[in-house]
mmCIF file of C-alpha atoms and ligand atoms in Angstrom:
data_model
loop_
_atom_site.group_PDB
_atom_site.id
_atom_site.type_symbol
_atom_site.label_atom_id
_atom_site.label_comp_id
_atom_site.label_asym_id
_atom_site.label_seq_id
_atom_site.Cartn_x
_atom_site.Cartn_y
_atom_site.Cartn_z
ATOM 1 C CA MET A 4 9.866 1.495 -2.793
ATOM 2 C CA ASN A 5 11.130 0.748 0.761
ATOM 3 C CA GLU A 6 12.574 -2.620 1.452
ATOM 4 C CA THR A 7 9.201 -4.378 1.687
ATOM 5 C CA GLY A 8 7.460 -2.508 -1.086
ATOM 6 C CA LEU A 9 4.500 -1.776 1.242
ATOM 7 C CA ASP A 10 4.864 2.070 1.242
ATOM 8 C CA ARG A 11 3.944 2.070 -2.445
ATOM 9 C CA PRO A 12 2.360 -1.318 -3.186
ATOM 10 C CA PRO A 13 2.595 -2.381 -6.824
ATOM 11 C CA ALA A 14 -0.803 -2.861 -8.761
ATOM 12 C CA ASP A 15 -0.126 -6.622 -9.099
ATOM 13 C CA PRO A 16 0.075 -8.767 -5.934
ATOM 14 C CA PHE A 17 2.089 -11.316 -7.799
ATOM 15 C CA GLU A 18 4.766 -8.833 -8.236
ATOM 16 C CA LEU A 19 4.931 -8.176 -4.560
ATOM 17 C CA PHE A 20 4.838 -11.950 -3.780
ATOM 18 C CA SER A 21 7.806 -12.504 -6.238
ATOM 19 C CA GLN A 22 9.747 -9.758 -4.468
ATOM 20 C CA TRP A 23 9.161 -11.293 -0.988
ATOM 21 C CA TYR A 24 9.902 -14.725 -2.287
ATOM 22 C CA ALA A 25 13.253 -13.432 -3.595
ATOM 23 C CA ASP A 26 13.873 -11.567 -0.265
ATOM 24 C CA ALA A 27 13.165 -14.920 1.605
ATOM 25 C CA ARG A 28 15.601 -16.812 -0.573
ATOM 26 C CA ALA A 29 18.196 -14.072 0.151
ATOM 27 C CA HIS A 30 17.692 -13.722 3.868
ATOM 28 C CA GLU A 31 15.922 -16.841 5.393
ATOM 29 C CA ARG A 32 17.705 -19.999 6.139
ATOM 30 C CA HIS A 33 15.142 -21.758 3.968
ATOM 31 C CA GLU A 34 13.439 -20.845 0.825
ATOM 32 C CA LEU A 35 9.758 -19.779 1.025
ATOM 33 C CA THR A 36 8.489 -23.214 -0.017
ATOM 34 C CA ALA A 37 6.853 -24.566 3.089
ATOM 35 C CA MET A 38 3.282 -23.033 3.478
ATOM 36 C CA THR A 39 0.314 -23.705 5.694
ATOM 37 C CA LEU A 40 -2.666 -24.855 3.703
ATOM 38 C CA ALA A 41 -6.068 -24.439 5.340
ATOM 39 C CA THR A 42 -9.165 -26.190 4.012
ATOM 40 C CA ALA A 43 -12.703 -26.830 5.186
ATOM 41 C CA ASP A 44 -15.015 -29.737 4.771
ATOM 42 C CA SER A 45 -18.617 -29.689 3.674
ATOM 43 C CA LYS A 46 -19.665 -28.882 7.345
ATOM 44 C CA GLY A 47 -17.256 -25.957 7.538
ATOM 45 C CA ARG A 48 -14.872 -27.753 9.782
ATOM 46 C CA PRO A 49 -11.321 -26.359 9.216
ATOM 47 C CA ALA A 50 -8.050 -28.245 8.979
ATOM 48 C CA ALA A 51 -4.477 -26.924 8.406
ATOM 49 C CA ARG A 52 -1.265 -28.567 7.483
ATOM 50 C CA ILE A 53 2.106 -27.734 5.742
ATOM 51 C CA VAL A 54 2.553 -28.485 2.072
ATOM 52 C CA LEU A 55 5.386 -27.495 -0.222
ATOM 53 C CA LEU A 56 4.980 -24.776 -2.866
ATOM 54 C CA LYS A 57 6.297 -26.282 -6.078
ATOM 55 C CA HIS A 58 5.503 -23.547 -8.502
ATOM 56 C CA PHE A 59 3.779 -20.159 -8.750
ATOM 57 C CA ASP A 60 2.817 -17.833 -11.534
ATOM 58 C CA GLN A 61 -0.155 -15.645 -12.506
ATOM 59 C CA ASP A 62 -2.286 -18.737 -12.722
ATOM 60 C CA GLY A 63 -1.776 -19.711 -9.044
ATOM 61 C CA PHE A 64 0.150 -21.659 -6.462
ATOM 62 C CA ILE A 65 0.802 -25.317 -7.064
ATOM 63 C CA PHE A 66 1.411 -28.172 -4.573
ATOM 64 C CA TYR A 67 1.293 -31.885 -4.925
ATOM 65 C CA THR A 68 -0.379 -34.491 -2.750
ATOM 66 C CA ASN A 69 -2.422 -37.641 -2.556
ATOM 67 C CA LEU A 70 -5.781 -37.351 -4.145
ATOM 68 C CA GLY A 71 -7.305 -39.591 -1.457
ATOM 69 C CA SER A 72 -6.086 -37.360 1.342
ATOM 70 C CA ARG A 73 -8.222 -35.354 3.738
ATOM 71 C CA LYS A 74 -7.199 -32.017 1.993
ATOM 72 C CA SER A 75 -8.205 -33.534 -1.426
ATOM 73 C CA ALA A 76 -11.553 -34.731 0.103
ATOM 74 C CA ASP A 77 -12.128 -31.277 1.478
ATOM 75 C CA PHE A 78 -11.499 -29.802 -2.005
ATOM 76 C CA ALA A 79 -14.148 -32.144 -3.511
ATOM 77 C CA ALA A 80 -16.720 -30.813 -1.046
ATOM 78 C CA ASN A 81 -15.503 -27.180 -0.863
ATOM 79 C CA PRO A 82 -12.920 -26.040 -3.496
ATOM 80 C CA GLN A 83 -11.697 -23.073 -1.482
ATOM 81 C CA ALA A 84 -8.607 -22.803 0.546
ATOM 82 C CA ALA A 85 -6.056 -20.428 2.200
ATOM 83 C CA LEU A 86 -2.282 -20.387 2.146
ATOM 84 C CA LEU A 87 -0.200 -18.863 4.803
ATOM 85 C CA PHE A 88 3.598 -18.040 4.703
ATOM 86 C CA TRP A 89 5.524 -16.876 7.810
ATOM 87 C CA LEU A 90 8.877 -15.268 7.283
ATOM 88 C CA PRO A 91 10.210 -14.968 10.825
ATOM 89 C CA VAL A 92 13.665 -13.504 10.008
ATOM 90 C CA LEU A 93 11.994 -10.845 7.803
ATOM 91 C CA GLU A 94 9.167 -10.300 10.317
ATOM 92 C CA ARG A 95 6.624 -10.757 7.491
ATOM 93 C CA GLN A 96 3.500 -12.805 6.760
ATOM 94 C CA ILE A 97 1.638 -13.496 3.521
ATOM 95 C CA ARG A 98 -2.042 -14.661 3.497
ATOM 96 C CA ILE A 99 -3.538 -15.952 0.271
ATOM 97 C CA GLU A 100 -7.147 -17.121 -0.366
ATOM 98 C CA GLY A 101 -8.794 -18.489 -3.401
ATOM 99 C CA SER A 102 -10.272 -21.421 -5.252
ATOM 100 C CA VAL A 103 -8.578 -24.570 -6.031
ATOM 101 C CA VAL A 104 -8.535 -26.697 -9.281
ATOM 102 C CA ARG A 105 -6.649 -29.851 -10.136
ATOM 103 C CA VAL A 106 -3.400 -29.460 -12.030
ATOM 104 C CA SER A 107 -3.689 -31.219 -15.474
ATOM 105 C CA ASP A 108 -2.578 -34.857 -15.752
ATOM 106 C CA SER A 109 0.117 -33.860 -18.220
ATOM 107 C CA GLU A 110 1.533 -31.191 -15.846
ATOM 108 C CA ALA A 111 1.403 -33.579 -12.859
ATOM 109 C CA ASP A 112 3.146 -36.296 -14.995
ATOM 110 C CA ALA A 113 5.956 -33.982 -15.957
ATOM 111 C CA TYR A 114 6.446 -32.842 -12.347
ATOM 112 C CA PHE A 115 6.258 -36.500 -11.036
ATOM 113 C CA ALA A 116 8.729 -37.692 -13.658
ATOM 114 C CA GLY A 117 11.411 -35.189 -12.305
ATOM 115 C CA ARG A 118 11.050 -36.464 -8.667
ATOM 116 C CA PRO A 119 13.647 -38.764 -7.092
ATOM 117 C CA ARG A 120 12.871 -42.449 -7.679
ATOM 118 C CA GLY A 121 12.523 -43.054 -3.924
ATOM 119 C CA SER A 122 9.771 -40.293 -3.753
ATOM 120 C CA GLN A 123 7.973 -41.807 -6.794
ATOM 121 C CA LEU A 124 7.945 -45.153 -5.185
ATOM 122 C CA GLY A 125 6.870 -43.594 -1.883
ATOM 123 C CA ALA A 126 3.923 -41.945 -3.553
ATOM 124 C CA TRP A 127 2.764 -45.457 -4.705
ATOM 125 C CA ALA A 128 3.399 -46.893 -1.241
ATOM 126 C CA SER A 129 1.496 -44.297 0.838
ATOM 127 C CA LEU A 130 -2.294 -44.224 0.920
ATOM 128 C CA GLN A 131 -2.022 -40.801 2.586
ATOM 129 C CA SER A 132 -4.313 -40.009 5.483
ATOM 130 C CA THR A 133 -5.886 -43.515 5.637
ATOM 131 C CA PRO A 134 -5.318 -45.820 8.658
ATOM 132 C CA LEU A 135 -2.164 -47.977 8.604
ATOM 133 C CA ASP A 136 -1.898 -50.907 10.972
ATOM 134 C CA SER A 137 1.955 -50.896 11.177
ATOM 135 C CA ARG A 138 4.985 -49.411 9.419
ATOM 136 C CA ALA A 139 5.773 -52.983 8.236
ATOM 137 C CA THR A 140 2.657 -52.912 6.016
ATOM 138 C CA MET A 141 3.771 -49.761 4.357
ATOM 139 C CA GLU A 142 7.366 -51.127 3.911
ATOM 140 C CA GLN A 143 5.772 -54.258 2.408
ATOM 141 C CA ARG A 144 3.845 -52.110 -0.114
ATOM 142 C CA LEU A 145 7.038 -50.261 -0.951
ATOM 143 C CA ALA A 146 8.844 -53.453 -1.545
ATOM 144 C CA GLU A 147 6.058 -54.746 -3.905
ATOM 145 C CA PHE A 148 6.149 -51.509 -6.018
ATOM 146 C CA GLU A 149 10.026 -51.655 -6.070
ATOM 147 C CA LYS A 150 9.592 -55.097 -7.605
ATOM 148 C CA GLU A 151 6.897 -54.106 -9.977
ATOM 149 C CA TYR A 152 8.857 -51.221 -11.380
ATOM 150 C CA ALA A 153 12.363 -52.717 -11.245
ATOM 151 C CA GLY A 154 14.328 -51.692 -14.240
ATOM 152 C CA ARG A 155 11.714 -49.223 -15.659
ATOM 153 C CA ASP A 156 10.359 -45.776 -15.086
ATOM 154 C CA VAL A 157 7.862 -45.251 -12.220
ATOM 155 C CA PRO A 158 4.577 -43.771 -13.569
ATOM 156 C CA ARG A 159 2.539 -41.346 -11.560
ATOM 157 C CA PRO A 160 -0.014 -43.173 -9.320
ATOM 158 C CA PRO A 161 -3.601 -42.490 -10.262
ATOM 159 C CA TYR A 162 -4.175 -41.339 -6.726
ATOM 160 C CA TRP A 163 -1.443 -38.711 -6.678
ATOM 161 C CA GLY A 164 -1.616 -35.233 -8.304
ATOM 162 C CA GLY A 165 -1.390 -31.527 -7.929
ATOM 163 C CA TRP A 166 -3.709 -28.685 -6.910
ATOM 164 C CA ARG A 167 -3.573 -25.073 -8.094
ATOM 165 C CA LEU A 168 -4.860 -22.325 -5.820
ATOM 166 C CA ARG A 169 -6.109 -19.424 -7.914
ATOM 167 C CA PRO A 170 -5.987 -16.412 -5.567
ATOM 168 C CA ASP A 171 -8.644 -13.865 -5.275
ATOM 169 C CA HIS A 172 -7.159 -12.337 -2.094
ATOM 170 C CA PHE A 173 -3.738 -11.553 -0.728
ATOM 171 C CA GLU A 174 -2.485 -9.933 2.438
ATOM 172 C CA PHE A 175 1.040 -8.777 3.023
ATOM 173 C CA TRP A 176 1.970 -8.008 6.647
ATOM 174 C CA HIS A 177 5.224 -6.518 7.974
ATOM 175 C CA GLU A 178 6.118 -6.011 11.578
ATOM 176 C CA ARG A 179 6.693 -2.365 12.507
ATOM 177 C CA GLU A 180 7.439 -0.416 15.767
ATOM 178 C CA ALA A 181 4.970 -0.308 18.622
ATOM 179 C CA ARG A 182 2.675 -2.892 16.953
ATOM 180 C CA LEU A 183 1.784 -0.463 14.176
ATOM 181 C CA HIS A 184 2.492 -2.988 11.548
ATOM 182 C CA ASP A 185 1.951 -2.595 7.900
ATOM 183 C CA ARG A 186 -0.941 -4.525 6.361
ATOM 184 C CA VAL A 187 -1.820 -4.298 2.635
ATOM 185 C CA THR A 188 -4.532 -6.398 1.098
ATOM 186 C CA TYR A 189 -5.367 -7.221 -2.565
ATOM 187 C CA ALA A 190 -8.761 -8.240 -3.759
ATOM 188 C CA LEU A 191 -9.645 -9.423 -7.169
ATOM 189 C CA ASP A 192 -12.824 -8.018 -8.867
ATOM 190 C CA GLN A 193 -14.018 -7.673 -12.451
ATOM 191 C CA GLU A 194 -11.874 -4.745 -12.979
ATOM 192 C CA GLY A 195 -8.698 -6.571 -11.724
ATOM 193 C CA TRP A 196 -6.697 -6.319 -8.508
ATOM 194 C CA ARG A 197 -7.376 -3.553 -6.001
ATOM 195 C CA HIS A 198 -5.302 -2.970 -3.006
ATOM 196 C CA ALA A 199 -6.131 -1.339 0.401
ATOM 197 C CA ARG A 200 -4.400 -0.733 3.678
ATOM 198 C CA LEU A 201 -5.843 -2.087 6.883
ATOM 199 C CA TYR A 202 -5.162 -1.176 10.559
ATOM 200 C CA PRO A 203 -2.954 -3.741 12.100
HETATM 201 C C1 LIG B 326 7.735 -29.457 5.885
HETATM 202 C C2 LIG B 326 6.593 -30.281 5.433
HETATM 203 C C3 LIG B 326 6.306 -30.352 4.040
HETATM 204 C C4 LIG B 326 5.215 -31.167 3.619
HETATM 205 N N1 LIG B 326 4.924 -31.165 2.266
HETATM 206 C C5 LIG B 326 3.856 -31.929 1.943
HETATM 207 C C6 LIG B 326 3.458 -31.880 0.506
HETATM 208 O O1 LIG B 326 4.100 -31.163 -0.353
HETATM 209 N N2 LIG B 326 2.379 -32.553 0.105
HETATM 210 C C7 LIG B 326 1.694 -33.397 1.035
HETATM 211 O O2 LIG B 326 0.798 -34.048 0.645
HETATM 212 N N3 LIG B 326 1.982 -33.337 2.362
HETATM 213 C C8 LIG B 326 3.081 -32.679 2.760
HETATM 214 N N4 LIG B 326 3.438 -32.674 4.139
HETATM 215 C C9 LIG B 326 2.566 -33.500 5.043
HETATM 216 C C10 LIG B 326 1.282 -32.717 5.399
HETATM 217 O O3 LIG B 326 1.538 -31.720 6.305
HETATM 218 C C11 LIG B 326 0.133 -33.650 5.893
HETATM 219 O O4 LIG B 326 0.546 -34.304 7.092
HETATM 220 C C12 LIG B 326 -0.351 -34.607 4.873
HETATM 221 O O5 LIG B 326 -0.418 -33.973 3.625
HETATM 222 C C13 LIG B 326 -1.662 -35.161 5.201
HETATM 223 O O6 LIG B 326 -2.700 -34.104 5.293
HETATM 224 P P1 LIG B 326 -4.190 -34.255 5.193
HETATM 225 O O7 LIG B 326 -4.598 -35.591 5.862
HETATM 226 O O8 LIG B 326 -4.830 -33.116 5.915
HETATM 227 O O9 LIG B 326 -4.540 -34.315 3.734
HETATM 228 C C14 LIG B 326 4.445 -31.880 4.626
HETATM 229 C C15 LIG B 326 4.725 -31.704 5.990
HETATM 230 C C16 LIG B 326 5.739 -30.975 6.353
HETATM 231 C C17 LIG B 326 6.020 -30.719 7.875
#
């Protein structure tokens, strides 16, 4: 294996992702947690935004958000999405595509319970992606929830939860000399993961 693993790609793309995740932790200023999430609505109109990767394993990549947000509405109409990681210092890119499913309520509850109290109350106060007439209105909502939950644990709002992207496609890209970059894709079929190399 060379330093990226792309000269002899492993059979399992999660193995390669884990290696690059560890490389990012070792070399980048930040961990590999901020990722671009691309969705599309029922008419095929795309939208992209950053979300934070909170967990990954063979079952997929998990992020948390408001269930009334635009991204969540997109998933209701079209439960497919793409994730993009850019590792500028390492000159690498990872593209992931797949279908999305809701994280179970018990898993979301467990994650929410471990968040800082301020973030928990913020989740109640924010009606993400819906119009807000002024910041004061949101601060008022926050004050109301602070009062409501004073002296007790803050439960997860019913409109806040997690999504799991189950990949069926990966692409690992590494910058090389003279624009002859390395690109290795993985596609999932009934036999399992198959990898292939693409021209850059
Ligand atoms: C670094 C960074 C991290 C973010 N993490 C999250 C996140 O984990 N969950 C989330 O809902 N929004 C997160 N956001 C905000 C989203 O980019 C976006 O503004 C919000 O989710 C509304 O998107 P939507 O209307 O397309 O659903 C983050 C933004 C940035 C810049």
